[in-house]
Short mmCIF file of C-alpha atoms in Angstrom, two decimals:
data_model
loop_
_atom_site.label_atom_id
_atom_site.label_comp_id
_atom_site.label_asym_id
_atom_site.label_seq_id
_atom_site.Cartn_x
_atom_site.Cartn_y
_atom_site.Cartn_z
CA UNK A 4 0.00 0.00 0.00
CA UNK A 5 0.74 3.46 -0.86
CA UNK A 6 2.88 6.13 2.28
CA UNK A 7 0.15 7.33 3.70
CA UNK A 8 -2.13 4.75 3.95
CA UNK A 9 -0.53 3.66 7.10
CA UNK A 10 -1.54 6.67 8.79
CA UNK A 11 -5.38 6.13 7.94
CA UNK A 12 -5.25 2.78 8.68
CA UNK A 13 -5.50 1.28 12.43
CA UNK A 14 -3.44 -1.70 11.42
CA UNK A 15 -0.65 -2.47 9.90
CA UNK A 16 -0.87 -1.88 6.08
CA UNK A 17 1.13 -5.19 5.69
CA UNK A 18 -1.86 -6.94 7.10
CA UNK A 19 -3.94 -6.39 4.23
CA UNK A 20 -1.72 -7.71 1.67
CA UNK A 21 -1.77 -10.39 -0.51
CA UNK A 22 1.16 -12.12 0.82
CA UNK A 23 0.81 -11.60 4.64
CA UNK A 24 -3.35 -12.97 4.06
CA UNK A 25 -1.84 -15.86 2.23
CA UNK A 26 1.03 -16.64 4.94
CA UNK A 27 -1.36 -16.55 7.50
CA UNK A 28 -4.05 -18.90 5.85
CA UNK A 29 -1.55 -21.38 5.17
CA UNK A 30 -0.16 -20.94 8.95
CA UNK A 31 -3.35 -21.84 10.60
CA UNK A 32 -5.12 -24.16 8.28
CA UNK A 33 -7.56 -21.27 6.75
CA UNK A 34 -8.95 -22.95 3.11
CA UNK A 35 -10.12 -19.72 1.85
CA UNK A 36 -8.23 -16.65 1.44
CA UNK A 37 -11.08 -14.21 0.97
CA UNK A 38 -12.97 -15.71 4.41
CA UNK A 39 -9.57 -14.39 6.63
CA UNK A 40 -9.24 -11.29 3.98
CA UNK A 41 -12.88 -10.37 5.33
CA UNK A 42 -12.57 -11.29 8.97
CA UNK A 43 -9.49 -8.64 9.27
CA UNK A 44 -11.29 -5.58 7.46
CA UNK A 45 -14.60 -6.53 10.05
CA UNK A 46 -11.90 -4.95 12.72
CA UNK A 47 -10.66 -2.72 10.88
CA UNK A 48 -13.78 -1.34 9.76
CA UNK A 49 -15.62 -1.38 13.15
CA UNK A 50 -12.01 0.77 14.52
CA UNK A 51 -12.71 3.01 11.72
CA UNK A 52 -16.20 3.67 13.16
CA UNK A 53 -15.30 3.74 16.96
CA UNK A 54 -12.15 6.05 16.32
CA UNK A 55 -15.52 8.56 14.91
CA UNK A 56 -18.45 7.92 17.55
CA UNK A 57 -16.57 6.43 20.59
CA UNK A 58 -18.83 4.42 22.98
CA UNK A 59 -22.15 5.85 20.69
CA UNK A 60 -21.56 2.14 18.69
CA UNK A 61 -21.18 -1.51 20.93
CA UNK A 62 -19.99 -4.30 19.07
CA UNK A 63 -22.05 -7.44 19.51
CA UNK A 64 -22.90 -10.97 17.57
CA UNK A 65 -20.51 -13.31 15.98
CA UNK A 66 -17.48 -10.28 15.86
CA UNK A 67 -17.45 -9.38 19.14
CA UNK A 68 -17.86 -13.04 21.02
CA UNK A 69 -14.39 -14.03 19.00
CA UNK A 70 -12.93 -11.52 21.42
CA UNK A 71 -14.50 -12.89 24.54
CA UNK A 72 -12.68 -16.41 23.59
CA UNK A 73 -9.60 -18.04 23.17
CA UNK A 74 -7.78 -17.64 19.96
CA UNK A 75 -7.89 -21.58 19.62
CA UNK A 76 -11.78 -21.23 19.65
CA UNK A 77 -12.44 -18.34 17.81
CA UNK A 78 -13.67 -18.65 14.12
CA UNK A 79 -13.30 -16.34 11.34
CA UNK A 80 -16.53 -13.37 10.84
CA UNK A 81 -17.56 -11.77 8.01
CA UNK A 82 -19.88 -8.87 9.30
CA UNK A 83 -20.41 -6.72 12.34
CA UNK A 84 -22.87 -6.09 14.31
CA UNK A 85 -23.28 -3.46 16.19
CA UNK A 86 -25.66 -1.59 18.62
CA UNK A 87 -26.19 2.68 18.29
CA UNK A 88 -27.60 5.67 19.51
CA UNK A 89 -27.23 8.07 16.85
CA UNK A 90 -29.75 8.78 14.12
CA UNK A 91 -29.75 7.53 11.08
CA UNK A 92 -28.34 10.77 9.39
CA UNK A 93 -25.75 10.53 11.93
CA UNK A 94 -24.68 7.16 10.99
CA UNK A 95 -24.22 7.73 7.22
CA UNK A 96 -22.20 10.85 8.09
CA UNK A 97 -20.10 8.07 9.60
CA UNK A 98 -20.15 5.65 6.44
CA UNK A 99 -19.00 8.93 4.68
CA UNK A 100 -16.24 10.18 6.60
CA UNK A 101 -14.72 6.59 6.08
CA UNK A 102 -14.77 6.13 2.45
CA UNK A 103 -13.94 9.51 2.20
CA UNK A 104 -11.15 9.37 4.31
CA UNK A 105 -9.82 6.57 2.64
CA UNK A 106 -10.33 7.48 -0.99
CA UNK A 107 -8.05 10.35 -0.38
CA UNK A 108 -5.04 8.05 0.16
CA UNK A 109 -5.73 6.36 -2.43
CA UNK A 110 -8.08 3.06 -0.56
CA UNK A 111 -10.59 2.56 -3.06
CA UNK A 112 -13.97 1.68 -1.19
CA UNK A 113 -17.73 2.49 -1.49
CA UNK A 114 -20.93 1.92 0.49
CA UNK A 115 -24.27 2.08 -0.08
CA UNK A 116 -27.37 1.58 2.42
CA UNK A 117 -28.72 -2.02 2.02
CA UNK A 118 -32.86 -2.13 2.26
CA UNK A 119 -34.06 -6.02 2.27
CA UNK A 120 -36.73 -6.74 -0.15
CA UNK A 121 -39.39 -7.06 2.06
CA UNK A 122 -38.96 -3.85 4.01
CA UNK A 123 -39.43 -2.00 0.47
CA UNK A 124 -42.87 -3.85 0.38
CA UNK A 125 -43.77 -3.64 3.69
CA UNK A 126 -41.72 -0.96 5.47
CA UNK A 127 -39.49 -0.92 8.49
CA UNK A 128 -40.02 -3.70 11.15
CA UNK A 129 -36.87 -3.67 13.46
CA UNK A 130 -35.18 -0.22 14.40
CA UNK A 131 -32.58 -1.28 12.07
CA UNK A 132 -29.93 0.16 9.26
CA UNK A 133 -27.49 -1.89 7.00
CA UNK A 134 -24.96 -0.84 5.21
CA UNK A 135 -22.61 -2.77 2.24
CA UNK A 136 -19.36 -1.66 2.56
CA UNK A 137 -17.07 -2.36 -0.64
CA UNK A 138 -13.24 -2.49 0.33
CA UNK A 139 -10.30 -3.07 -2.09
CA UNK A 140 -10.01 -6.67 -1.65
CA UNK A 141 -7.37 -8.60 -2.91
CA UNK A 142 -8.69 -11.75 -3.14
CA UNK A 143 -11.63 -12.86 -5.29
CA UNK A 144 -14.33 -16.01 -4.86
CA UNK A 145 -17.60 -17.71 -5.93
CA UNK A 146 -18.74 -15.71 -3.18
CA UNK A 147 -17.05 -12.20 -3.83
CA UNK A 148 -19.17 -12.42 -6.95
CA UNK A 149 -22.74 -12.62 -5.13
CA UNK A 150 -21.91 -10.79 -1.95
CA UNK A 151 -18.80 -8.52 -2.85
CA UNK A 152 -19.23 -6.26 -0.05
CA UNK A 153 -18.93 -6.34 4.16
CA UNK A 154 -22.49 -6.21 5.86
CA UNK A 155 -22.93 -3.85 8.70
CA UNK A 156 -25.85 -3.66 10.94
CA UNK A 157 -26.89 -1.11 12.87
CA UNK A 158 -29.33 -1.70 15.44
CA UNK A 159 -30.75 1.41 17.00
CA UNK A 160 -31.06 0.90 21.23
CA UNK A 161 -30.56 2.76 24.37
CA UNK A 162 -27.18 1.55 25.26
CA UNK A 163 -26.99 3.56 28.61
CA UNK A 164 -29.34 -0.32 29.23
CA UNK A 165 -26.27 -2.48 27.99
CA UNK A 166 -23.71 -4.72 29.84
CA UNK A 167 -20.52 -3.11 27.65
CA UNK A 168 -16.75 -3.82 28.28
CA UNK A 169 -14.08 -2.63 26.98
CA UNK A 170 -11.46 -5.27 25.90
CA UNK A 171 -7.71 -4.55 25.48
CA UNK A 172 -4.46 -6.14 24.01
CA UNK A 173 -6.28 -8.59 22.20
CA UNK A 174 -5.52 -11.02 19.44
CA UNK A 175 -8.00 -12.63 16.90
CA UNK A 176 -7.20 -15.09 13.72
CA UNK A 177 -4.82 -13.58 11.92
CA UNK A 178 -4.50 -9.73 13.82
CA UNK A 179 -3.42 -8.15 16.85
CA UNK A 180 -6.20 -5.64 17.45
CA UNK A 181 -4.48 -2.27 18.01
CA UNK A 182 -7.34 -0.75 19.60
CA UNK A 183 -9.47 -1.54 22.27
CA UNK A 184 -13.03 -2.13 20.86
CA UNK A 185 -15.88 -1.52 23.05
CA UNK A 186 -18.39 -4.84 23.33
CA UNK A 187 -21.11 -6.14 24.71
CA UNK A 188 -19.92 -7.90 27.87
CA UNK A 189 -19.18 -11.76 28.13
CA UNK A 190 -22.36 -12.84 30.16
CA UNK A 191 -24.80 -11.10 27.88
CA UNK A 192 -23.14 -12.68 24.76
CA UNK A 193 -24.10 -15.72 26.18
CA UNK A 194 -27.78 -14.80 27.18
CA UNK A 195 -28.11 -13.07 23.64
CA UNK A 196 -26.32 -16.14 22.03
CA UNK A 197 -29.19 -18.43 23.38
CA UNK A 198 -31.99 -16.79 22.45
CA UNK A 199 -31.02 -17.44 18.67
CA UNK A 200 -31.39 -20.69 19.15
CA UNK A 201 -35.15 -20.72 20.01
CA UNK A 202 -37.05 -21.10 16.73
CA UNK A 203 -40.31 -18.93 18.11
CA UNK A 204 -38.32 -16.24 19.10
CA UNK A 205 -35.36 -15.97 15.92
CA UNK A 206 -37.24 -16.56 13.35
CA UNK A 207 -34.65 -19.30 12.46
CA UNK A 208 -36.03 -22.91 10.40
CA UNK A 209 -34.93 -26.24 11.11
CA UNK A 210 -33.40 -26.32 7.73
CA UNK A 211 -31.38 -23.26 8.34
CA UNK A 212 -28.40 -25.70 9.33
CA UNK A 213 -25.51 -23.28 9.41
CA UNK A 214 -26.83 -20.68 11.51
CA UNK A 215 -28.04 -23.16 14.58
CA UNK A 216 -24.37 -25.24 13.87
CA UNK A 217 -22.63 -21.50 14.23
CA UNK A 218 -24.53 -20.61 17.02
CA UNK A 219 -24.09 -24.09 18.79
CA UNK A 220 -19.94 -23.35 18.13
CA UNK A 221 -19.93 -20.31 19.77
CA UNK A 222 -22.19 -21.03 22.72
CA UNK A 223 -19.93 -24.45 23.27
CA UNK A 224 -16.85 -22.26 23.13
CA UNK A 225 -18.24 -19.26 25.54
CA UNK A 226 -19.93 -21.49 28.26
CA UNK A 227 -16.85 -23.48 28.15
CA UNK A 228 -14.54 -20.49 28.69
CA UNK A 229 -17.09 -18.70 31.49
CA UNK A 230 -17.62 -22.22 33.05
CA UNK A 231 -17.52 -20.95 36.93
CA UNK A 232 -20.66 -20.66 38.99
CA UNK A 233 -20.44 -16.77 39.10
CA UNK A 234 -20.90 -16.66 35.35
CA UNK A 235 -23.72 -19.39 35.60
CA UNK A 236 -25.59 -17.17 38.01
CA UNK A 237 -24.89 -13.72 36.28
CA UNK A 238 -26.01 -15.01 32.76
CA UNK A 239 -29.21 -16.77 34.47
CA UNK A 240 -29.82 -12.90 35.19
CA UNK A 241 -28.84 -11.23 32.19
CA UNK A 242 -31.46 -13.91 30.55
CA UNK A 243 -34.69 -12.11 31.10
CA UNK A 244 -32.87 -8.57 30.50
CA UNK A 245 -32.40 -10.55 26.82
CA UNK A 246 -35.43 -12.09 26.18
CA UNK A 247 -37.43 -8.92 26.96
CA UNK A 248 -35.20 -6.57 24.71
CA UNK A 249 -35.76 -9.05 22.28
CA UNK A 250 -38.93 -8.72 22.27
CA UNK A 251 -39.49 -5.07 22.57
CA UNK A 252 -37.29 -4.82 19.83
CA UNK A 253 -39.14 -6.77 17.38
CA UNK A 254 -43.06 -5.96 18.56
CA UNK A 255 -42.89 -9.59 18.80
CA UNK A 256 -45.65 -11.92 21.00
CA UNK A 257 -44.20 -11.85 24.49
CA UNK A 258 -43.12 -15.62 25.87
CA UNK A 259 -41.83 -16.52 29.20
CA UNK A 260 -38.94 -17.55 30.10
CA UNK A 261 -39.51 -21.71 30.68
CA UNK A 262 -41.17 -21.65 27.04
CA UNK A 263 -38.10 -20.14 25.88
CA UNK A 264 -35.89 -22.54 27.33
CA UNK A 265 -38.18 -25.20 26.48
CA UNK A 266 -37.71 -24.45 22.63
CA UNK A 267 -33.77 -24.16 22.88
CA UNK A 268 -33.61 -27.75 24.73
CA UNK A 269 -35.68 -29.17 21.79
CA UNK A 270 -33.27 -27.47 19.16
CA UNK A 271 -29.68 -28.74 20.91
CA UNK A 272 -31.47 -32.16 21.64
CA UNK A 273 -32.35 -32.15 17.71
CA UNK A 274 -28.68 -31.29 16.52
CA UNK A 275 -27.48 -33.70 19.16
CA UNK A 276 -29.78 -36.45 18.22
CA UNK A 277 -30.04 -35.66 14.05
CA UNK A 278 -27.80 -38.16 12.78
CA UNK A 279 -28.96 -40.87 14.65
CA UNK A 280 -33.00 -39.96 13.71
CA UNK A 281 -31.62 -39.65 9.66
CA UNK A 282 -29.38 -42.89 9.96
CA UNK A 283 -26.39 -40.52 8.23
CA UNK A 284 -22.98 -40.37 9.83
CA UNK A 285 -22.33 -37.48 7.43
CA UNK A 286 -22.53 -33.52 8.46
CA UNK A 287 -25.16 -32.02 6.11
CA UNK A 288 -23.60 -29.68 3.13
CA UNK A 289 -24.29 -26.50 4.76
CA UNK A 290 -22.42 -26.89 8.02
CA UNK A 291 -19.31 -28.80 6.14
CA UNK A 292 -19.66 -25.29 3.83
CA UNK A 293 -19.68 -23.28 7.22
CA UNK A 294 -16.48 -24.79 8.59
CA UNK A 295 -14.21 -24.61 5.29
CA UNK A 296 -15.44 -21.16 5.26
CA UNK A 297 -15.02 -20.26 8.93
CA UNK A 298 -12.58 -22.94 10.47
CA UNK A 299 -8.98 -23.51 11.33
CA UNK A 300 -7.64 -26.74 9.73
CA UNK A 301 -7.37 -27.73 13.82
CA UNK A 302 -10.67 -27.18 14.75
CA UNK A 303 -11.94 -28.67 11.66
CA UNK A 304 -10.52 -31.81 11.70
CA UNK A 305 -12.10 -31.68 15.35
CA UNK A 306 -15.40 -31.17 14.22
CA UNK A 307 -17.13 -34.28 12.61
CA UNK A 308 -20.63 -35.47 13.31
CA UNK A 309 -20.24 -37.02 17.14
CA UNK A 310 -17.91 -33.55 18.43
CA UNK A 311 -21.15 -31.26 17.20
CA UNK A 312 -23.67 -34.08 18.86
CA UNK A 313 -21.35 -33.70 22.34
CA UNK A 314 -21.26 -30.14 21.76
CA UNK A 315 -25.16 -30.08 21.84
CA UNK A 316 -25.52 -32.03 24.61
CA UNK A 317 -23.58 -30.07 26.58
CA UNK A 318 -25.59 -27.03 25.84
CA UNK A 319 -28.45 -28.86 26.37
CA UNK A 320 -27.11 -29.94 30.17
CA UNK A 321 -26.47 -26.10 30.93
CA UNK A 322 -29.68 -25.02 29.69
CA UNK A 323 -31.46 -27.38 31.52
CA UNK A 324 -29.38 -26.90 34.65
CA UNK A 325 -30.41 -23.24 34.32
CA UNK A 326 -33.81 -23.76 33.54
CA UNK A 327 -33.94 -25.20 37.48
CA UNK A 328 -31.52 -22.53 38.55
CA UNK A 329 -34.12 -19.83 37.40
CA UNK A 330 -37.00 -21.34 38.96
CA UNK A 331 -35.89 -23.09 42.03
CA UNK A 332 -32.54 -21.26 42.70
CA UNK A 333 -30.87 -24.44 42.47
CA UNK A 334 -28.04 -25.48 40.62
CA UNK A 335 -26.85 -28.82 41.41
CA UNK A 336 -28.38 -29.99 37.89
CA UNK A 337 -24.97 -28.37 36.54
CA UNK A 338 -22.79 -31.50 38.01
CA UNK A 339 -24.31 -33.49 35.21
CA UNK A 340 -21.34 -32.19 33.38
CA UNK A 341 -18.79 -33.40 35.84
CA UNK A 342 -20.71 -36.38 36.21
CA UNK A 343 -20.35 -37.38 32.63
CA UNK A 344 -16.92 -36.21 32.52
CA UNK A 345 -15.99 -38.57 34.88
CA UNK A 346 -17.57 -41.59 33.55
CA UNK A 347 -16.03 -40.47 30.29
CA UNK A 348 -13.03 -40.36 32.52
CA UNK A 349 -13.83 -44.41 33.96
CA UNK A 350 -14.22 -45.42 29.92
CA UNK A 351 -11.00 -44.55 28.90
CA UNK A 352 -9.38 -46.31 32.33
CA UNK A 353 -10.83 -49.81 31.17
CA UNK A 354 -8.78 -52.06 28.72
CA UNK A 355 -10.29 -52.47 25.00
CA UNK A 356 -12.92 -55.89 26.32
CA UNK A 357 -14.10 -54.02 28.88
CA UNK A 358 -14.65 -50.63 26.63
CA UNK A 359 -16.29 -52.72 24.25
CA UNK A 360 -18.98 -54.08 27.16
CA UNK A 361 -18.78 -50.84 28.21
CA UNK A 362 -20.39 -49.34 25.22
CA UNK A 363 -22.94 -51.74 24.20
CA UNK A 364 -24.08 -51.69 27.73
CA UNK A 365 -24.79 -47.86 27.35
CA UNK A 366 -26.14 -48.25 23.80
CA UNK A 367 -28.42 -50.94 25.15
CA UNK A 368 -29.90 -48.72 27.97
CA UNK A 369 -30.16 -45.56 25.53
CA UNK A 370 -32.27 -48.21 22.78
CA UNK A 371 -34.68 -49.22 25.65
CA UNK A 372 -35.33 -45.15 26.74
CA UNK A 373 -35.13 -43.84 23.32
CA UNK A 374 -35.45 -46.92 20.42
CA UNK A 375 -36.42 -44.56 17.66
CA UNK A 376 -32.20 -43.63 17.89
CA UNK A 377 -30.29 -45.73 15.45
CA UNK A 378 -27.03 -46.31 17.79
CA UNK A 379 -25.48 -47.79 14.57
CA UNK A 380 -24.25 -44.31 12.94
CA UNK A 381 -21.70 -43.78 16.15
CA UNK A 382 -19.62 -45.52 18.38
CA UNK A 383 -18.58 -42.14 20.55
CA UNK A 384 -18.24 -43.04 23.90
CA UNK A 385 -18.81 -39.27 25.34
CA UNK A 386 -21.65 -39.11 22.66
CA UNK A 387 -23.41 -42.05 24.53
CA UNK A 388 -22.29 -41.12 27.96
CA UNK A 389 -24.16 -37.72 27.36
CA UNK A 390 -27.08 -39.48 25.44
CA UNK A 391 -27.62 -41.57 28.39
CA UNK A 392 -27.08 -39.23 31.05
CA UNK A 393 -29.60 -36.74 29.82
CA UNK A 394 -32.53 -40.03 29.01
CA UNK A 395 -32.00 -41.16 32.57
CA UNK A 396 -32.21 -37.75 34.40
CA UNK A 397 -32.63 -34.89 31.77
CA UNK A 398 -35.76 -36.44 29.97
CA UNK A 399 -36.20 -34.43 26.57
CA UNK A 400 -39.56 -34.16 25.03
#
């Protein structure tokens, strides 16, 4: 990039070349060039736009809980999501200022307001504003071709009512951050993160694979970095604070809480149990699409059909753990973890007869709770450990 660039920039210029996106890809496993490419100028773009407002914009969704995790956890992102206060006139003086700030030294970019179909037919439903931002990528893809810009929402909230933090000296795939972005805080990425996955609430179908298997990934990863009791209690707070901005924000029919987390056990005990109600040992298309695209070769080659299933259950544990913690104060239902940990623990003590007994005793007491369950399609120890655990004391629908 040309002198001068460096000093609009909030990152290295080197970080946006060709060379250092490629090095880096290669490095950690990345299959696509353009997904990491993307997933640097989301940070860069959201410092362009907190260098201008401050703490008037809060990054949330997929963006900001990467920077609540590990960097062995975190996934690449591809948009940002953010909460505002300012108008809507406002916020494209903001879009302005950046592409004009960075056409003058000589970053070729362009934006434009992005208005779904439906709200041109029907008008505004959410107190929302998009914008496609068009940066001078260097890569191209299928995908560059259909969506060739970065989406940014805007929701428009109170924010003096969020749980913000401000997060410093931080590292995501591929870039050390070299500002300190302003986020929603851990705990209500987690209550926020659980509300997508209640059908009745998001909106989202059963056949919308990729966004419950994202969603599953990131609440697996946060609950499992935030796994003391203080953050158990504080999100089991934070969870009506969630549900009703939720539905404030989208007019939508108020539901209580145990309805809510009735829906989310019945999604995670779906993922969990899909494979064995389809006979397939094979991920469907969309979620083996959504880890080339968002995955490190490590945590891909983690990832098959039984890790997602575990995953689930785990989820599915927590949330009903903190179903009872809500409504009787009691959370003793959360040792169900520790409890299968440790059996998993006992399986892996025994020699190979006696993990062979082992596991067709549990299959054989998970076929006479649940016999619709094809056992055939995995031989997962945890997987059946967790499968069993939750039959014999976590009864799903």
């Amino acid at each position: 990039m040309a002198r001068n660039k460096k000093t609009i920039l909030s990152h290295p210029s080197n970080n946006f070349t060709r060379g250092y996106i490629k090095s880096v890809s290669r490095n950690l496993g990345i299959l696509n060039n353009y997904a990491l490419e993307d997933h640097i100028w989301v940070y860069e773009l959201h410092s362009q736009i907190q260098k201008r407002i401050k703490n008037r914009c809060i990054l949330k969704g997929g963006a900001s809980t990467q920077l609540h995790l590990p960097l062995e956890f975190q996934r690449l992102t591809a948009d940002i999501d953010c909460a505002t206060n300012l108008s809507r006139r406002e916020l494209e003086k903001v879009m302005y200022s950046i592409k004009d700030d960075f056409n003058k030294v000589g970053i070729h970019c362009s934006y434009k307001e992005y208005i779904p179909k439906d709200v041109r037919l029907h008008g505004r439903t959410l107190p929302i504003m998009t914008f496609i931002f068009y940066m001078p990528f260097v890569f191209s893809s299928w995908k560059r071709k259909r969506y060739p810009g970065l989406k940014l929402d805007f929701l428009f909230l109170d924010i003096e009512k969020l749980h913000t933090t401000k997060l410093s000296k931080l590292e995501t795939l591929g870039l050390e951050l070299s500002y300190s972005p302003i986020v929603i805080d851990e705990y209500s990425t987690i209550s926020d993160k659980f509300l997508t996955l209640s059908p009745n609430l998001s909106g989202l179908q059963r056949e919308q694979l990729d966004k419950i298997y994202k969603n599953i990934y990131d609440l697996y990863c946060l609950i499992n970095t935030y796994s003391d009791l203080k953050s158990f209690k504080i999100v089991s707070e934070r969870f009506k604070e969630s549900l009703d901005a939720e539905i404030n924000m989208k007019n939508a029919k108020p539901i209580d809480i145990d309805t809510l987390l009735d829906d989310i056990l019945r999604t995670t005990y779906d993922v969990a149990t899909l494979s064995l109600m389809n006979n397939c040992s094979e991920l469907p298309i969309q979620i083996l699409r959504f880890q080339e695209v968002s995955m490190t070769k490590e945590n891909r080659q983690l990832l098959n059909t039984d890790m997602w299933s575990i995953m689930a259950l785990y989820i599915y544990i927590w949330v009903f753990s903190l179903k009872d913690y809500i409504s009787k104060k009691n959370y003793s239902k959360l040792e169900g973890i520790n409890v299968v940990i440790s059996e998993f623990d006992y399986y892996k003590s025994l020699g190979k007869k006696e993990r062979r007994s082992f596991k067709r005793s549990l299959k054989s007491r998970i076929n006479s709770k649940a016999p619709f369950l094809n056992l055939e399609g995995t031989g997962h120890p945890l997987r059946l450990i967790y499968l069993d655990y939750i039959l014999t004391n976590m009864k799903p629908f």
